[in-house]
């Protein structure tokens, strides 16, 4: 008799890596030609995953991507199903540059949630914030806004325990404290105008990726410098 699959046991559908390749914009996008590792493809066998991410995976811009707090990017087949309907075309694993494609999210994934696949233990740290590279990848200059409006960001994770990871494994999720913000809430907070200073301060209690923490601290400081209520400050990005 087979055991029922619990909602906190996400199936790892695909492990994806990419090499640096030229990413050329269309006339309606930025004219620059850049090299990026966003074009990721499934690998057939087990892959070593350590504090820097997956072995053999390239990152073009390490100022804004990668690093120990954003070593691995996860996206779900559920979200791809939504995008397939919205875009009117199938979405293959790795399309958005994720390292791990999972079948579904466990309910309300939060910063600090931990998930283990085999030897590898991950901890969620931040939502993915869309940038021009994703728009170029999709060939759509409006895709950054479309991605933001959809609020289906996927999640970055740090690697707490290194090891070999392979598709076909069921994960085991250990939930973070309920006080930690969800990945979706943080994503919406990033795009919220005016900023909610109290929400930004509350988020600092979670094990955020350092880039996100740095930005939130900057916004909080700007709000205090303006001397207004928490929601008075707007981003200058």
mmCIF file of C-alpha atoms in Angstrom, residues 37-191:
data_model
loop_
_atom_site.group_PDB
_atom_site.id
_atom_site.type_symbol
_atom_site.label_atom_id
_atom_site.label_comp_id
_atom_site.label_asym_id
_atom_site.label_seq_id
_atom_site.Cartn_x
_atom_site.Cartn_y
_atom_site.Cartn_z
ATOM 1 C CA UNK A 37 23.644 32.183 -17.051
ATOM 2 C CA UNK A 38 19.860 32.599 -16.966
ATOM 3 C CA UNK A 39 19.343 30.009 -19.728
ATOM 4 C CA UNK A 40 19.273 26.913 -17.539
ATOM 5 C CA UNK A 41 18.620 23.360 -18.648
ATOM 6 C CA UNK A 42 17.808 20.144 -16.747
ATOM 7 C CA UNK A 43 20.683 17.796 -15.986
ATOM 8 C CA UNK A 44 20.232 14.056 -16.057
ATOM 9 C CA UNK A 45 22.090 12.881 -12.969
ATOM 10 C CA UNK A 46 22.937 13.958 -9.436
ATOM 11 C CA UNK A 47 24.597 17.368 -8.971
ATOM 12 C CA UNK A 48 26.784 18.604 -6.137
ATOM 13 C CA UNK A 49 25.157 21.467 -4.228
ATOM 14 C CA UNK A 50 27.310 23.482 -1.824
ATOM 15 C CA UNK A 51 27.261 26.919 -0.203
ATOM 16 C CA UNK A 52 27.841 28.612 -3.578
ATOM 17 C CA UNK A 53 25.070 26.730 -5.393
ATOM 18 C CA UNK A 54 25.077 23.943 -7.971
ATOM 19 C CA UNK A 55 28.317 22.685 -9.451
ATOM 20 C CA UNK A 56 28.607 23.763 -13.071
ATOM 21 C CA UNK A 57 26.074 26.592 -12.818
ATOM 22 C CA UNK A 58 27.291 29.978 -14.054
ATOM 23 C CA UNK A 59 26.262 33.418 -12.770
ATOM 24 C CA UNK A 60 26.842 36.437 -14.966
ATOM 25 C CA UNK A 61 26.366 39.279 -12.485
ATOM 26 C CA UNK A 62 27.506 38.415 -8.978
ATOM 27 C CA UNK A 63 26.795 41.920 -7.722
ATOM 28 C CA UNK A 64 23.055 41.246 -7.755
ATOM 29 C CA UNK A 65 22.804 37.457 -8.094
ATOM 30 C CA UNK A 66 24.236 34.411 -6.397
ATOM 31 C CA UNK A 67 26.262 34.360 -3.226
ATOM 32 C CA UNK A 68 25.717 32.309 -0.097
ATOM 33 C CA UNK A 69 22.311 33.828 0.717
ATOM 34 C CA UNK A 70 20.990 33.381 -2.826
ATOM 35 C CA UNK A 71 22.852 30.232 -3.765
ATOM 36 C CA UNK A 72 19.861 28.330 -5.153
ATOM 37 C CA UNK A 73 16.693 29.563 -6.855
ATOM 38 C CA UNK A 74 13.464 27.518 -6.684
ATOM 39 C CA UNK A 75 10.357 27.755 -8.854
ATOM 40 C CA UNK A 76 7.249 25.593 -8.998
ATOM 41 C CA UNK A 77 5.425 23.734 -11.739
ATOM 42 C CA UNK A 78 2.174 25.141 -10.347
ATOM 43 C CA UNK A 79 3.369 28.652 -11.126
ATOM 44 C CA UNK A 80 4.601 27.574 -14.556
ATOM 45 C CA UNK A 81 1.150 26.163 -15.288
ATOM 46 C CA UNK A 82 -0.300 29.589 -14.553
ATOM 47 C CA UNK A 83 2.283 31.250 -16.801
ATOM 48 C CA UNK A 84 1.645 28.743 -19.591
ATOM 49 C CA UNK A 85 -2.015 29.732 -19.597
ATOM 50 C CA UNK A 86 -1.200 33.441 -19.360
ATOM 51 C CA UNK A 87 1.485 33.409 -22.060
ATOM 52 C CA UNK A 88 -0.301 30.917 -24.284
ATOM 53 C CA UNK A 89 2.741 28.681 -24.588
ATOM 54 C CA UNK A 90 4.350 25.883 -22.566
ATOM 55 C CA UNK A 91 6.933 26.806 -19.948
ATOM 56 C CA UNK A 92 9.770 24.314 -19.599
ATOM 57 C CA UNK A 93 11.782 23.843 -16.391
ATOM 58 C CA UNK A 94 14.562 26.407 -16.113
ATOM 59 C CA UNK A 95 12.768 29.029 -18.234
ATOM 60 C CA UNK A 96 13.016 31.664 -15.490
ATOM 61 C CA UNK A 97 16.541 30.635 -14.550
ATOM 62 C CA UNK A 98 15.682 28.536 -11.512
ATOM 63 C CA UNK A 99 18.037 25.835 -10.277
ATOM 64 C CA UNK A 100 15.340 23.618 -8.794
ATOM 65 C CA UNK A 101 11.902 23.104 -10.304
ATOM 66 C CA UNK A 102 9.499 21.639 -7.752
ATOM 67 C CA UNK A 103 5.996 20.309 -8.255
ATOM 68 C CA UNK A 104 4.358 22.727 -5.792
ATOM 69 C CA UNK A 105 4.943 24.995 -2.850
ATOM 70 C CA UNK A 106 4.039 23.913 0.615
ATOM 71 C CA UNK A 107 1.397 26.227 2.099
ATOM 72 C CA UNK A 108 2.628 29.816 2.446
ATOM 73 C CA UNK A 109 6.412 29.368 2.125
ATOM 74 C CA UNK A 110 8.228 31.715 4.510
ATOM 75 C CA UNK A 111 11.679 33.136 4.941
ATOM 76 C CA UNK A 112 13.402 30.661 7.242
ATOM 77 C CA UNK A 113 11.504 27.590 6.013
ATOM 78 C CA UNK A 114 13.916 24.702 5.553
ATOM 79 C CA UNK A 115 13.599 21.893 3.048
ATOM 80 C CA UNK A 116 15.786 18.833 2.701
ATOM 81 C CA UNK A 117 16.268 16.742 -0.406
ATOM 82 C CA UNK A 118 18.561 13.843 0.359
ATOM 83 C CA UNK A 119 21.821 15.220 1.740
ATOM 84 C CA UNK A 120 21.059 18.841 0.880
ATOM 85 C CA UNK A 121 19.397 21.191 3.373
ATOM 86 C CA UNK A 122 18.166 24.575 2.151
ATOM 87 C CA UNK A 123 16.739 27.619 3.947
ATOM 88 C CA UNK A 124 14.538 30.137 2.128
ATOM 89 C CA UNK A 125 15.896 33.684 2.263
ATOM 90 C CA UNK A 126 14.132 35.949 -0.247
ATOM 91 C CA UNK A 127 11.795 36.218 -3.216
ATOM 92 C CA UNK A 128 13.266 36.648 -6.668
ATOM 93 C CA UNK A 129 13.110 40.294 -7.752
ATOM 94 C CA UNK A 130 12.681 40.602 -11.541
ATOM 95 C CA UNK A 131 15.258 42.537 -13.542
ATOM 96 C CA UNK A 132 16.029 43.460 -17.147
ATOM 97 C CA UNK A 133 17.873 40.152 -17.664
ATOM 98 C CA UNK A 134 14.609 38.258 -17.179
ATOM 99 C CA UNK A 135 12.867 40.615 -19.626
ATOM 100 C CA UNK A 136 15.606 39.989 -22.184
ATOM 101 C CA UNK A 137 15.356 36.243 -21.597
ATOM 102 C CA UNK A 138 11.625 36.387 -22.291
ATOM 103 C CA UNK A 139 11.978 38.797 -25.204
ATOM 104 C CA UNK A 140 9.429 41.117 -23.623
ATOM 105 C CA UNK A 141 10.400 44.600 -22.342
ATOM 106 C CA UNK A 142 7.235 44.600 -20.205
ATOM 107 C CA UNK A 143 8.005 41.311 -18.498
ATOM 108 C CA UNK A 144 9.491 42.831 -15.337
ATOM 109 C CA UNK A 145 6.151 44.490 -14.651
ATOM 110 C CA UNK A 146 4.199 41.397 -15.665
ATOM 111 C CA UNK A 147 6.301 39.277 -13.300
ATOM 112 C CA UNK A 148 5.804 41.784 -10.490
ATOM 113 C CA UNK A 149 2.049 41.968 -11.062
ATOM 114 C CA UNK A 150 1.741 38.171 -11.092
ATOM 115 C CA UNK A 151 3.334 37.907 -7.604
ATOM 116 C CA UNK A 152 4.691 34.433 -8.342
ATOM 117 C CA UNK A 153 8.356 35.140 -7.609
ATOM 118 C CA UNK A 154 9.801 31.796 -6.585
ATOM 119 C CA UNK A 155 12.335 31.806 -3.763
ATOM 120 C CA UNK A 156 16.060 32.017 -3.179
ATOM 121 C CA UNK A 157 17.700 29.792 -0.599
ATOM 122 C CA UNK A 158 20.991 29.394 1.210
ATOM 123 C CA UNK A 159 22.597 25.961 1.522
ATOM 124 C CA UNK A 160 22.907 24.894 5.159
ATOM 125 C CA UNK A 161 24.127 21.392 4.366
ATOM 126 C CA UNK A 162 25.991 20.483 1.203
ATOM 127 C CA UNK A 163 25.633 17.256 -0.719
ATOM 128 C CA UNK A 164 24.372 15.657 -3.885
ATOM 129 C CA UNK A 165 20.895 16.496 -5.153
ATOM 130 C CA UNK A 166 18.878 14.831 -7.913
ATOM 131 C CA UNK A 167 15.413 15.089 -9.439
ATOM 132 C CA UNK A 168 12.772 12.619 -8.333
ATOM 133 C CA UNK A 169 13.350 13.130 -4.609
ATOM 134 C CA UNK A 170 10.634 14.199 -2.174
ATOM 135 C CA UNK A 171 11.616 17.008 0.160
ATOM 136 C CA UNK A 172 10.980 17.345 3.884
ATOM 137 C CA UNK A 173 9.929 20.827 4.987
ATOM 138 C CA UNK A 174 10.572 22.283 8.430
ATOM 139 C CA UNK A 175 8.446 25.388 8.865
ATOM 140 C CA UNK A 176 9.900 28.664 10.106
ATOM 141 C CA UNK A 177 8.366 30.708 12.897
ATOM 142 C CA UNK A 178 4.923 32.011 11.990
ATOM 143 C CA UNK A 179 6.158 35.551 12.714
ATOM 144 C CA UNK A 180 8.514 35.412 9.722
ATOM 145 C CA UNK A 181 7.088 36.970 6.548
ATOM 146 C CA UNK A 182 6.000 34.802 3.657
ATOM 147 C CA UNK A 183 7.940 34.949 0.413
ATOM 148 C CA UNK A 184 4.913 36.460 -1.338
ATOM 149 C CA UNK A 185 4.462 39.126 1.354
ATOM 150 C CA UNK A 186 8.087 40.200 1.008
ATOM 151 C CA UNK A 187 7.746 40.323 -2.764
ATOM 152 C CA UNK A 188 4.699 42.576 -2.482
ATOM 153 C CA UNK A 189 6.477 44.694 0.143
ATOM 154 C CA UNK A 190 9.383 45.246 -2.229
ATOM 155 C CA UNK A 191 7.019 46.686 -4.830
#
